[in-house]
Short mmCIF file of C-alpha atoms and ligand atoms in Angstrom, two decimals:
data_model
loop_
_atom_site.label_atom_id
_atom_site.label_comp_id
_atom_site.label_asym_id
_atom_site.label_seq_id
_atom_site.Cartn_x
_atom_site.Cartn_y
_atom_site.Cartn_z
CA UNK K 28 148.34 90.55 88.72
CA UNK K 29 145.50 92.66 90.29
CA UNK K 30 143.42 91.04 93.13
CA UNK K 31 139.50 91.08 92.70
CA UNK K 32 136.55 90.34 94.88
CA UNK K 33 133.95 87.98 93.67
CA UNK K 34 131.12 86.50 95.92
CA UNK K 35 133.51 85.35 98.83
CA UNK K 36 136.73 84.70 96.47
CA UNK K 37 139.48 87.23 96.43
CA UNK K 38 141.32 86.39 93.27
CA UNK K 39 144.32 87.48 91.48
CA UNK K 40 143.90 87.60 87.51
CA UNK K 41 146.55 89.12 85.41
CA UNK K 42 146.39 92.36 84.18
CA UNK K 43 145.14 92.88 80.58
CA UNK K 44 143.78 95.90 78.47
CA UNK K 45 140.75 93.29 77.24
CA UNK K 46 139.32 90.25 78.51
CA UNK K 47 140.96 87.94 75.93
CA UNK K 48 144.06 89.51 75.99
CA UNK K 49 145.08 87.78 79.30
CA UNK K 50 147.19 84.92 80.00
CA UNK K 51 144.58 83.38 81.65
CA UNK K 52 140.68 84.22 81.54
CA UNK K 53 138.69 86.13 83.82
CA UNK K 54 135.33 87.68 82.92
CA UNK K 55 133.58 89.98 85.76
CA UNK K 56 130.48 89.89 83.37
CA UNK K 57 130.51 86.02 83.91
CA UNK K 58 129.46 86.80 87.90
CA UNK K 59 125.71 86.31 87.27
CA UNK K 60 126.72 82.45 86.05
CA UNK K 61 129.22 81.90 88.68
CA UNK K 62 126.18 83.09 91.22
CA UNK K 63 123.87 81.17 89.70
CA UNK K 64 125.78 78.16 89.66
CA UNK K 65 127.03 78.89 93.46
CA UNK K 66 123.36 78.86 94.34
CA UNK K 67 122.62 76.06 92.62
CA UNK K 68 124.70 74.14 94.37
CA UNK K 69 124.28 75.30 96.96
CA UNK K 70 120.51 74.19 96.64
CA UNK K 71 121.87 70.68 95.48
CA UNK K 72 124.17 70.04 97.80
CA UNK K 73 126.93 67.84 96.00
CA UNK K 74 129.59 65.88 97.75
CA UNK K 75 132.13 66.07 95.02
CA UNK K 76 132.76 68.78 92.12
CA UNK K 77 134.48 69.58 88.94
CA UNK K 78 135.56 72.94 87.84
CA UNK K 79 137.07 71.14 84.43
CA UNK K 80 138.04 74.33 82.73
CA UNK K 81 138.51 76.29 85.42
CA UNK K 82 141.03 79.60 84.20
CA UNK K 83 141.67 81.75 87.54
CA UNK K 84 139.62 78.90 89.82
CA UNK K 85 137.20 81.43 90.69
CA UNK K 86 134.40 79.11 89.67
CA UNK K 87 135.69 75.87 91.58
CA UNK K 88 137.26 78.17 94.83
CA UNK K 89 133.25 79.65 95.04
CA UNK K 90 131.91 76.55 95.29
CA UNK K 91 134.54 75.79 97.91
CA UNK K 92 134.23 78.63 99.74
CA UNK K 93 130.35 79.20 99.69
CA UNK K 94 128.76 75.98 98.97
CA UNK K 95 128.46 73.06 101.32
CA UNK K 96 130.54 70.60 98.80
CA UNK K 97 133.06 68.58 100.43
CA UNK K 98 135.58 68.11 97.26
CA UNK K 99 136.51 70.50 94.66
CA UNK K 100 138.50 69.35 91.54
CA UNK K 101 139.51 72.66 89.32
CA UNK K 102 141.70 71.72 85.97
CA UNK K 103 143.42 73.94 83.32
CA UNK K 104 144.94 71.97 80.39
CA UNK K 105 147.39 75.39 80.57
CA UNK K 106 150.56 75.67 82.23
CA UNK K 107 150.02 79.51 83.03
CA UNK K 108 146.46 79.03 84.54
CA UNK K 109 147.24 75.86 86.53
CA UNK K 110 149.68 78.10 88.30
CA UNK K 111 147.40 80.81 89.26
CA UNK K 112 145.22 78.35 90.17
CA UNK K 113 147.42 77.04 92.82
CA UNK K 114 147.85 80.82 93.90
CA UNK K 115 144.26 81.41 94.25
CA UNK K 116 143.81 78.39 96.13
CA UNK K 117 146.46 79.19 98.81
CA UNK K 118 145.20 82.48 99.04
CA UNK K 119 141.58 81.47 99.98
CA UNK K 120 141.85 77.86 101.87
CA UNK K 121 145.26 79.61 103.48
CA UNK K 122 146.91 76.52 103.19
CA UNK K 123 150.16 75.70 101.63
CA UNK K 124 148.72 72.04 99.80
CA UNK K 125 150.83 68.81 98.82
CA UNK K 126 152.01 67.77 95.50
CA UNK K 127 150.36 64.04 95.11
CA UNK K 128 151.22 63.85 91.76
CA UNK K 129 153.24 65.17 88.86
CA UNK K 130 150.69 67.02 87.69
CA UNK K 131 148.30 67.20 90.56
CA UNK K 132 148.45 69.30 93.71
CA UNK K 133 145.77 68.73 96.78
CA UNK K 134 144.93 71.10 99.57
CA UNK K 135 142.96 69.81 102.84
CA UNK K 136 141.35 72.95 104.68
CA UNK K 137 138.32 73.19 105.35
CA UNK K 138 137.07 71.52 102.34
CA UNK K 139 139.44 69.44 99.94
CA UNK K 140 140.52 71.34 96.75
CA UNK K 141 142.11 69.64 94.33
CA UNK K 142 144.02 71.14 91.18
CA UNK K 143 145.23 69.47 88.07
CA UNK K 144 147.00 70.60 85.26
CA UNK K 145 145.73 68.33 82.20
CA UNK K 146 143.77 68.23 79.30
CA UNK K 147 139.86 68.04 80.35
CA UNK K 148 138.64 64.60 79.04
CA UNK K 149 141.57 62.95 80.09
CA UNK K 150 140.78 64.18 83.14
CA UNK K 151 137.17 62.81 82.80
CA UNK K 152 138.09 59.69 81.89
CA UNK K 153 140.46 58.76 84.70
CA UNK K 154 137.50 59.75 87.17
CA UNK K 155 134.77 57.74 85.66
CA UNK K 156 131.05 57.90 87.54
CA UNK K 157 132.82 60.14 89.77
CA UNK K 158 131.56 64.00 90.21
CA UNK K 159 128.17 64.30 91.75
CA UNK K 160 128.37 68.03 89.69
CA UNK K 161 130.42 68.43 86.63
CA UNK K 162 130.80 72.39 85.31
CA UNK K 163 131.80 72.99 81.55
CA UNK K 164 132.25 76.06 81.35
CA UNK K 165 134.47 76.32 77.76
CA UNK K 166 135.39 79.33 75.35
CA UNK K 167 132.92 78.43 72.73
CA UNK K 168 131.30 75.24 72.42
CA UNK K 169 130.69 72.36 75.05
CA UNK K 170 130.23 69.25 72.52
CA UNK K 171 134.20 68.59 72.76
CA UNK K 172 133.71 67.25 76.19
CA UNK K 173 130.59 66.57 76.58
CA UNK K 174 131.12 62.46 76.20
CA UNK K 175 133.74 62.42 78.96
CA UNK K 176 131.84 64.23 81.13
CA UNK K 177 128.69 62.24 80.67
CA UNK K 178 130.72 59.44 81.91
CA UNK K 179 132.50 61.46 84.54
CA UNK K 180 129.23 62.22 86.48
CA UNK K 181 127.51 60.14 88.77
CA UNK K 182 124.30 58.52 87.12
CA UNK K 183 121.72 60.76 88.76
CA UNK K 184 124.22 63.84 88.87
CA UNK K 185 124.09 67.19 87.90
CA UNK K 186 125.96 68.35 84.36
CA UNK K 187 126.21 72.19 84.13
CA UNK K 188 127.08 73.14 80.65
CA UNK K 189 128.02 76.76 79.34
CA UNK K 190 128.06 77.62 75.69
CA UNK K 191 129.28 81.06 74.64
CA UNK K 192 129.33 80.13 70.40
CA UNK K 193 125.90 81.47 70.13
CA UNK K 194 126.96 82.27 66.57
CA UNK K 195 126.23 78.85 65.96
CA UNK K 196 123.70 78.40 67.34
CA UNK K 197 121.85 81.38 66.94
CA UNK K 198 122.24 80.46 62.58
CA UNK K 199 124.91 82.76 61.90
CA UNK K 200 126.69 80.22 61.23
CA UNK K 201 124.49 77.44 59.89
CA UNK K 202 126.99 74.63 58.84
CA UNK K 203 128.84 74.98 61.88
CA UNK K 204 125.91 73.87 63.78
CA UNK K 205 124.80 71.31 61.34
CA UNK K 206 128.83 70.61 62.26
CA UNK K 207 128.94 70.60 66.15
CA UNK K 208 125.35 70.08 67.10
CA UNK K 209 123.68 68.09 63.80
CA UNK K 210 121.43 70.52 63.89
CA UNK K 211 119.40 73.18 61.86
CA UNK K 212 119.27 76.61 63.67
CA UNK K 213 116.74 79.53 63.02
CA UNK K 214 117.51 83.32 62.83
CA UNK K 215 115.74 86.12 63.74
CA UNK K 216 113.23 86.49 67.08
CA UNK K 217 113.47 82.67 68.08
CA UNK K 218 117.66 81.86 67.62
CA UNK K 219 118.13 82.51 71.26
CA UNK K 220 115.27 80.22 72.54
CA UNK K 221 115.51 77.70 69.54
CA UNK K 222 120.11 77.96 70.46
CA UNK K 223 119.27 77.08 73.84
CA UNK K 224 116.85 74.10 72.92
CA UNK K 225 119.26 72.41 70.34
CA UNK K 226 122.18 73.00 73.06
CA UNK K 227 120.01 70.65 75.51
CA UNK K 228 118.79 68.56 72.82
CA UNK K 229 122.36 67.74 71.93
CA UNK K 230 123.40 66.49 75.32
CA UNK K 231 120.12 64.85 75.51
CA UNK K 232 121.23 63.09 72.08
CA UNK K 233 124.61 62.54 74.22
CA UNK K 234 123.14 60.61 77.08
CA UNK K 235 120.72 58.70 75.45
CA UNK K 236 123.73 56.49 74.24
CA UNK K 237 124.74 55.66 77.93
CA UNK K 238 121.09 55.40 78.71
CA UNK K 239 120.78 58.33 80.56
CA UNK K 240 118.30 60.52 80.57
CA UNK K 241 117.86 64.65 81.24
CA UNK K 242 115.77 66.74 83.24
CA UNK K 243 116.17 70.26 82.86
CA UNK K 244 116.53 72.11 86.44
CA UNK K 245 117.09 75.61 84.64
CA UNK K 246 118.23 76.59 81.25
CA UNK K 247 118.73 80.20 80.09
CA UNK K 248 119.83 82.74 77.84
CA UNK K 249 122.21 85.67 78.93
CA UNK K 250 125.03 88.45 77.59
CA UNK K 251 125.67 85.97 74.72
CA UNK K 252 125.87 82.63 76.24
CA UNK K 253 123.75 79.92 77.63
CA UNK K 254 123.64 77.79 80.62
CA UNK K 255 121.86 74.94 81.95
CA UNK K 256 121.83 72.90 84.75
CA UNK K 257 120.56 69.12 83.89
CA UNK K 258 120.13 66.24 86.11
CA UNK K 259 120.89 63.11 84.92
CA UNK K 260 118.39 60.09 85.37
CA UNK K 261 120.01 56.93 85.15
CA UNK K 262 118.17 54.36 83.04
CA UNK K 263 117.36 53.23 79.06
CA UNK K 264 113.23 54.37 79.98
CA UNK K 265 114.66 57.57 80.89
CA UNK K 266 116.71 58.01 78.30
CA UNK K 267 113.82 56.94 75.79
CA UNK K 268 111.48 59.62 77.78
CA UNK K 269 113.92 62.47 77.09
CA UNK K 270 114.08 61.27 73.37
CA UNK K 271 110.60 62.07 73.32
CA UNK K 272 110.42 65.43 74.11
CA UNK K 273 113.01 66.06 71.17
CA UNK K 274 111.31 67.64 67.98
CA UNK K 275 111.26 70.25 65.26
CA UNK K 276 110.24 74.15 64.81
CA UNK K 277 108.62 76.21 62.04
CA UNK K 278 108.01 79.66 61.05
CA UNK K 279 106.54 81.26 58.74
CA UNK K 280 106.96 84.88 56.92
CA UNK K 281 104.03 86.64 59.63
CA UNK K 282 105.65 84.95 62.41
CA UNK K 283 103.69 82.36 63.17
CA UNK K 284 104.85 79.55 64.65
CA UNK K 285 104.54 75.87 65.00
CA UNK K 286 106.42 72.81 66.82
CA UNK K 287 105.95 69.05 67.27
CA UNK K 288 107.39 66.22 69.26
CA UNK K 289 108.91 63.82 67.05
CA UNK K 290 111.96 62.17 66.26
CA UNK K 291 111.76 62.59 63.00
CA UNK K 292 111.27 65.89 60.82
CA UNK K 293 107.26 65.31 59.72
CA UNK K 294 107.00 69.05 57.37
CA UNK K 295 109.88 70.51 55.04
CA UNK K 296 111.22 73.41 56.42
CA UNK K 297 111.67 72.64 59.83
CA UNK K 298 114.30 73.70 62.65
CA UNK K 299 115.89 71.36 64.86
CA UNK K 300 116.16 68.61 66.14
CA UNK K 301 115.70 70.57 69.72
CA UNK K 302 114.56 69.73 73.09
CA UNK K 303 110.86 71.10 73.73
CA UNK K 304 110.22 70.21 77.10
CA UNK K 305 110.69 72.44 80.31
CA UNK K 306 113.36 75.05 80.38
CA UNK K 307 113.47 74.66 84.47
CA UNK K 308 111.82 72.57 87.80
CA UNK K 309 109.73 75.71 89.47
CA UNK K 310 111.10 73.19 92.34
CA UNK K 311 114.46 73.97 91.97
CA UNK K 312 114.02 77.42 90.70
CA UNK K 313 112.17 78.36 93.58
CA UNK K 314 114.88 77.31 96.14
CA UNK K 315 117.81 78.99 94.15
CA UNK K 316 115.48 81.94 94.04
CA UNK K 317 114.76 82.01 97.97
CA UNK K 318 118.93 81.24 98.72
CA UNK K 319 119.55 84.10 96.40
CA UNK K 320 117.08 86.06 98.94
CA UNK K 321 119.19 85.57 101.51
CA UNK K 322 122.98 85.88 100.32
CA UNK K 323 125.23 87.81 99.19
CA UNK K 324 125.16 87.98 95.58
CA UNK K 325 128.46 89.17 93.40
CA UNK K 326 126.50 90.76 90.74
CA UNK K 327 123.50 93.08 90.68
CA UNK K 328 121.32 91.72 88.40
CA UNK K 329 121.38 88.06 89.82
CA UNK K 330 118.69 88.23 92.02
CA UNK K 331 116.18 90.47 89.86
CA UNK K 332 117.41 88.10 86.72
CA UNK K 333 116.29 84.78 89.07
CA UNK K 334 112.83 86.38 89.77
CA UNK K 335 111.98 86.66 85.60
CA UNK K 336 112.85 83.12 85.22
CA UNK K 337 110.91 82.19 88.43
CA UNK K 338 107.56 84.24 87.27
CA UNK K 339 107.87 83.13 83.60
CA UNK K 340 105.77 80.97 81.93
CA UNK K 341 107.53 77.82 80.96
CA UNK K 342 106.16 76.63 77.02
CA UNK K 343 108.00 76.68 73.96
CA UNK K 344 108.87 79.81 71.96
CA UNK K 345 107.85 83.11 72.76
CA UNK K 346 106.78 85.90 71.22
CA UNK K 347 108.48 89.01 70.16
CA UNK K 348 106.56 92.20 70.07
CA UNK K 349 108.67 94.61 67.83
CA UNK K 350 109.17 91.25 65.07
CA UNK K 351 105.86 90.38 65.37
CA UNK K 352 104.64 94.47 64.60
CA UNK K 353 107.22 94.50 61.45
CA UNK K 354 106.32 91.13 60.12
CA UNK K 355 102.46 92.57 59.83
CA UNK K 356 102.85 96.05 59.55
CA UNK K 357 102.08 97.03 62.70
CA UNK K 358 102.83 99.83 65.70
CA UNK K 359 103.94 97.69 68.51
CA UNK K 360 102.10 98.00 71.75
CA UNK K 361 102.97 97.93 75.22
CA UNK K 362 104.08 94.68 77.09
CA UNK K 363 102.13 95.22 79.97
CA UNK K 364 99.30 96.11 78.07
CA UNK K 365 99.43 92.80 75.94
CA UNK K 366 99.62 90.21 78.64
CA UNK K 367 96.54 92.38 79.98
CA UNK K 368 94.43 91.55 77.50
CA UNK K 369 95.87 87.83 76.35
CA UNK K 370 94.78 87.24 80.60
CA UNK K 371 91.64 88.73 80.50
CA UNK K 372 90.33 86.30 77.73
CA UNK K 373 91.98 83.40 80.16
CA UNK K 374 95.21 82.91 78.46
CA UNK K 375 98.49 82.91 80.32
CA UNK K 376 100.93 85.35 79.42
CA UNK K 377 103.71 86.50 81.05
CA UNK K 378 107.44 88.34 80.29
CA UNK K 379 110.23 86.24 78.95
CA UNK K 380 114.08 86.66 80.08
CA UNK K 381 114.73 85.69 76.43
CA UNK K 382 113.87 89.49 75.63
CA UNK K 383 112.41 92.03 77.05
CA UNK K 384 110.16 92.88 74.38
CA UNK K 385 109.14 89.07 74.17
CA UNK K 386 106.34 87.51 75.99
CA UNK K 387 105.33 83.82 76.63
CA UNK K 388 102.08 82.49 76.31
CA UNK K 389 99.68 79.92 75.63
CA UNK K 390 97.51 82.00 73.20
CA UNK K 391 97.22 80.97 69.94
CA UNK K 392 98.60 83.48 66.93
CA UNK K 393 95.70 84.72 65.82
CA UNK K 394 95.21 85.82 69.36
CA UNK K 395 98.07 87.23 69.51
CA UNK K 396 98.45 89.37 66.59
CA UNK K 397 94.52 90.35 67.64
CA UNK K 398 95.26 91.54 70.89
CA UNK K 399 98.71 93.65 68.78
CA UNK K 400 96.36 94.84 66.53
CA UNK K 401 93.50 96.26 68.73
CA UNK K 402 96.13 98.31 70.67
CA UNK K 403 96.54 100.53 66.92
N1 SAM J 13 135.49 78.69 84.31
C1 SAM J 13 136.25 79.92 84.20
C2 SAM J 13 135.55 81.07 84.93
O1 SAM J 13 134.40 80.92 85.41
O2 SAM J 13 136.16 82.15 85.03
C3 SAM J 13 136.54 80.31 82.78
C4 SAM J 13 137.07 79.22 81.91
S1 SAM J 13 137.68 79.76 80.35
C5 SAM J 13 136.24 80.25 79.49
C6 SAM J 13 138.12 78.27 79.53
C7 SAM J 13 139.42 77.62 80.05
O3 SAM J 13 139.51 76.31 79.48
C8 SAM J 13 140.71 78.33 79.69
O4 SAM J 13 141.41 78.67 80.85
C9 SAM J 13 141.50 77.28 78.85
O5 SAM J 13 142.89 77.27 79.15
C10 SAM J 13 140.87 75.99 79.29
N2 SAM J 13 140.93 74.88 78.34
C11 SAM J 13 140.79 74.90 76.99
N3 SAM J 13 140.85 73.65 76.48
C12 SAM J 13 140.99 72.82 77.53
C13 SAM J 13 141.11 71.41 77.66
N4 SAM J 13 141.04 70.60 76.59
N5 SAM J 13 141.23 70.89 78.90
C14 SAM J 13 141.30 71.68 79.99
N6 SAM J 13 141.21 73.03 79.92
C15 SAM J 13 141.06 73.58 78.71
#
C-alpha cells in the first residue's frame, strides 16, 4: 500500500501501475467529485449517509471527517476493499471499532462510521427510508441500483448519483442506452449536455413510480463522467411535476436546435426522453460555492470549476462555437467576443462548463450564427 492525502483523509490504496489495475479503486482525478460532494454536504447538512460503493472509503471517511454528518455507512460488495476499508477507518477515527455483525463492523469516535461488506441493494433494502444522503458512485452505470436506493433515502433526501459510461450515453453506444436508460442519445456537440439530461431523466422516470419527485441542486459534466445531486420531494403532485419537465431534442444538419416538454415524442427524429428543467438551485450552488471559498479544497480546479457553474446561464443546450463554424462554413470567432455582441442586443449569454468553446444563451439561431458570421 502507499498512503495518500486527500482533503483531510490520509488513505492507504494499493499500489498499481494504472488505476484499474488495483485491487481496490482509487482515482486522484475523482478529487474534484469527492470535493464537490464534501461541500455539498456540507451545505446540506445530513444526519445519516451512505457511501454504498465505497472502494478505499475515501468518499464516506471525507464526509466523516469534514462534514457535520453524524453517521457514515461505507459498503464494498468486495472482500479486498471491505478490508481496507476497515484500515482506513482506524487510521482516521483512531479507533479500534466493534464487530456487530458477521459482516458489519461499527466505529464510535467522533462521528459513527459504519462499514459493511455486502452487495449494494441488499444493503439498500435492509435500510429502507433510511439515509438522509445516499452516494452512488459505481464503475459505469448507476441504473443497477438506482431502485434500492430510491427506497433507501429518506422522502425529501438527497440522491447523489455518478455515471462514468458516458459511452452510452454520449451515443457511442446507442442500443446500450436504449438498453440501460430507454433512451435515444445524440452525438456530436450536444451528447454531453443531452448524457447528462437522460441520466436525470431516468431517475426522474425512477421516482415517479414511488411518487417521488426530483429537483435538481447541481448536475454536471466532467473528465468523462457526470454527477448530480437531486433532492427528493415526497409526493404523487411532485412526482407528476417532474414528469413534466421530461421531453425530447432535435437537431438538424446546420446545428440548429429545438426541444419541447412532453411526454410523448410529438416530431420524428427526436432525442430523448430527457429532463429539460434546471441543471442546479443558484441557492444551493451559491452556498457550495461560498464553503468552497473558505476551505481547503483537495484539488485545484474545484473552486475555479464551482465559479463556471455558478456564473452560467442555466437553459437547455448550448452552443458550440467550432461545430457551429464547420456545420456553416465558417471561421470561428472568439468567445468573449460572441457573448459581447449576443448581450448587447439584450440576450443573455454566458460560458458553459460543458465546453469551453460552448456558450449558453437565450438567443435564437439565427442570432447566433449572425453574430458568428459578422465576426468573418
Ligand atoms: N466511491 C469510490 C471513490 O470515491 O473512490 C469509488 C468506488 S468504485 C468506482 C466502485 C466500487 O463498487 C468498487 O470498489 C466495487 O468493488 C464496488 N461494487 C461493485 N458492485 C457492487 C455491488 N453490487 N455492491 C457493492 N459494491 C459494489
Amino acid at each position: 500500500f502507499v498512503e495518500v492525502r486527500e482533503g483531510l483523509a490520509r488513505i492507504l490504496v494499493p499500489k498499481a501501475e494504472r488505476i484499474y489495475d488495483a485491487p481496490v479503486f482509487y482515482n486522484p482525478v475523482m478529487a474534484l467529485n469527492r470535493d464537490i460532494s464534501v461541500l455539498a454536504v456540507g451545505v446540506l447538512k445530513p444526519r445519516t449517509v451512505l457511501d454504498a460503493l465505497s472502494a478505499t472509503g475515501i468518499r464516506g471517511i471525507r464526509y466523516a471527517l469534514e462534514t457535520p454528518v453524524e453517521e457514515v455507512w461505507l459498503n464494498d460488495i468486495s472482500e479486498e476493499a471491505f478490508n481496507l476499508i476497515l484500515k482506513n477507518v482506524r487510521l482516521n477515527l483512531g479507533v479500534d471499532g466493534e464487530r456487530i455483525g458477521e459482516r458489519r463492523f461499527s466505529f464510535e469516535g467522533e462521528k459513527k462510521v459504519i462499514a459493511n461488506l455486502d452487495d449494494a441493494n441488499r444493503l439498500m433494502a435492509e435500510k429502507f427510508r433510511y439515509f438522509d444522503f445516499l452516494d452512488l458512485d459505481p464503475f459505469g452505470s448507476p441504473v443497477e441500483f438506482l431502485d434500492t436506493a430510491l427506497r433507501s433515502v429518506r422522502r425529501r433526501g438527497v440522491l447523489a448519483v455518478t455515471a462514468t459510461d458516458t459511452g452510452v450515453l454520449c451515443g457511442a453506444y446507442r442500443h446500450a442506452c436504449r438498453r440501460k436508460y430507454l433512451a435515444e442519445p445524440i452525438r456530436g456537440e450536444l451528447c454531453h449536455e443531452t448524457g447528462l439530461r437522460i441520466l436525470i431523466g431516468t431517475v426522474v422516470r425512477y421516482a415517479a413510480k414511488y411518487d417521488l419527485g426530483v429537483e435538481v441542486l447541481l448536475a454536471y459534466y466532467r473528465d468523462h463522467y457526470f454527477r448530480a445531486f437531486l433532492r427528493l420531494k415526497s409526493g404523487a403532485r411532485k412526482a407528476d411535476g417532474s414528469i413534466e419537465r421530461l421531453g425530447y431534442l432535435w437537431q438538424d444538419e446546420n446545428g440548429r436546435f429545438g426541444y419541447e416538454n412532453s411526454f410523448l415524442p410529438k416530431r420524428p427524429a427526436v432525442y430523448g426522453p430527457l429532463w429539460l428543467g434546471p441543471l442546479k438551485n443558484q441557492e444551493f450552488v451559491d452556498e457550495v460555492l461560498k464553503l468552497a471559498n473558505e476551505y481547503p479544497l483537495a484539488h485545484k480546479k474545484t473552486l475555479p470549476f464551482l465559479e463556471t457553474i455558478s456564473e452560467e446561464l442555466d437553459v437547455p443546450f448550448h452552443y458550440d462555437t467550432h461545430a457551429l463554424a464547420r456545420r456553416n462554413n465558417l471561421q470561428v470567432g472568439k468567445l468573449a467576443e460572441i457573448i459581447e455582441i449576443l448581450r448587447g442586443k439584450g440576450y443573455s449569454a454566458t460560458r458553459t462548463h460543458f465546453s469551453p468553446m460552448a456558450i449558453k444563451t437565450d438567443a435564437p439561431f439565427e442570432e447566433v450564427l449572425e453574430a458568428l458570421r459578422s465576426l468573418q
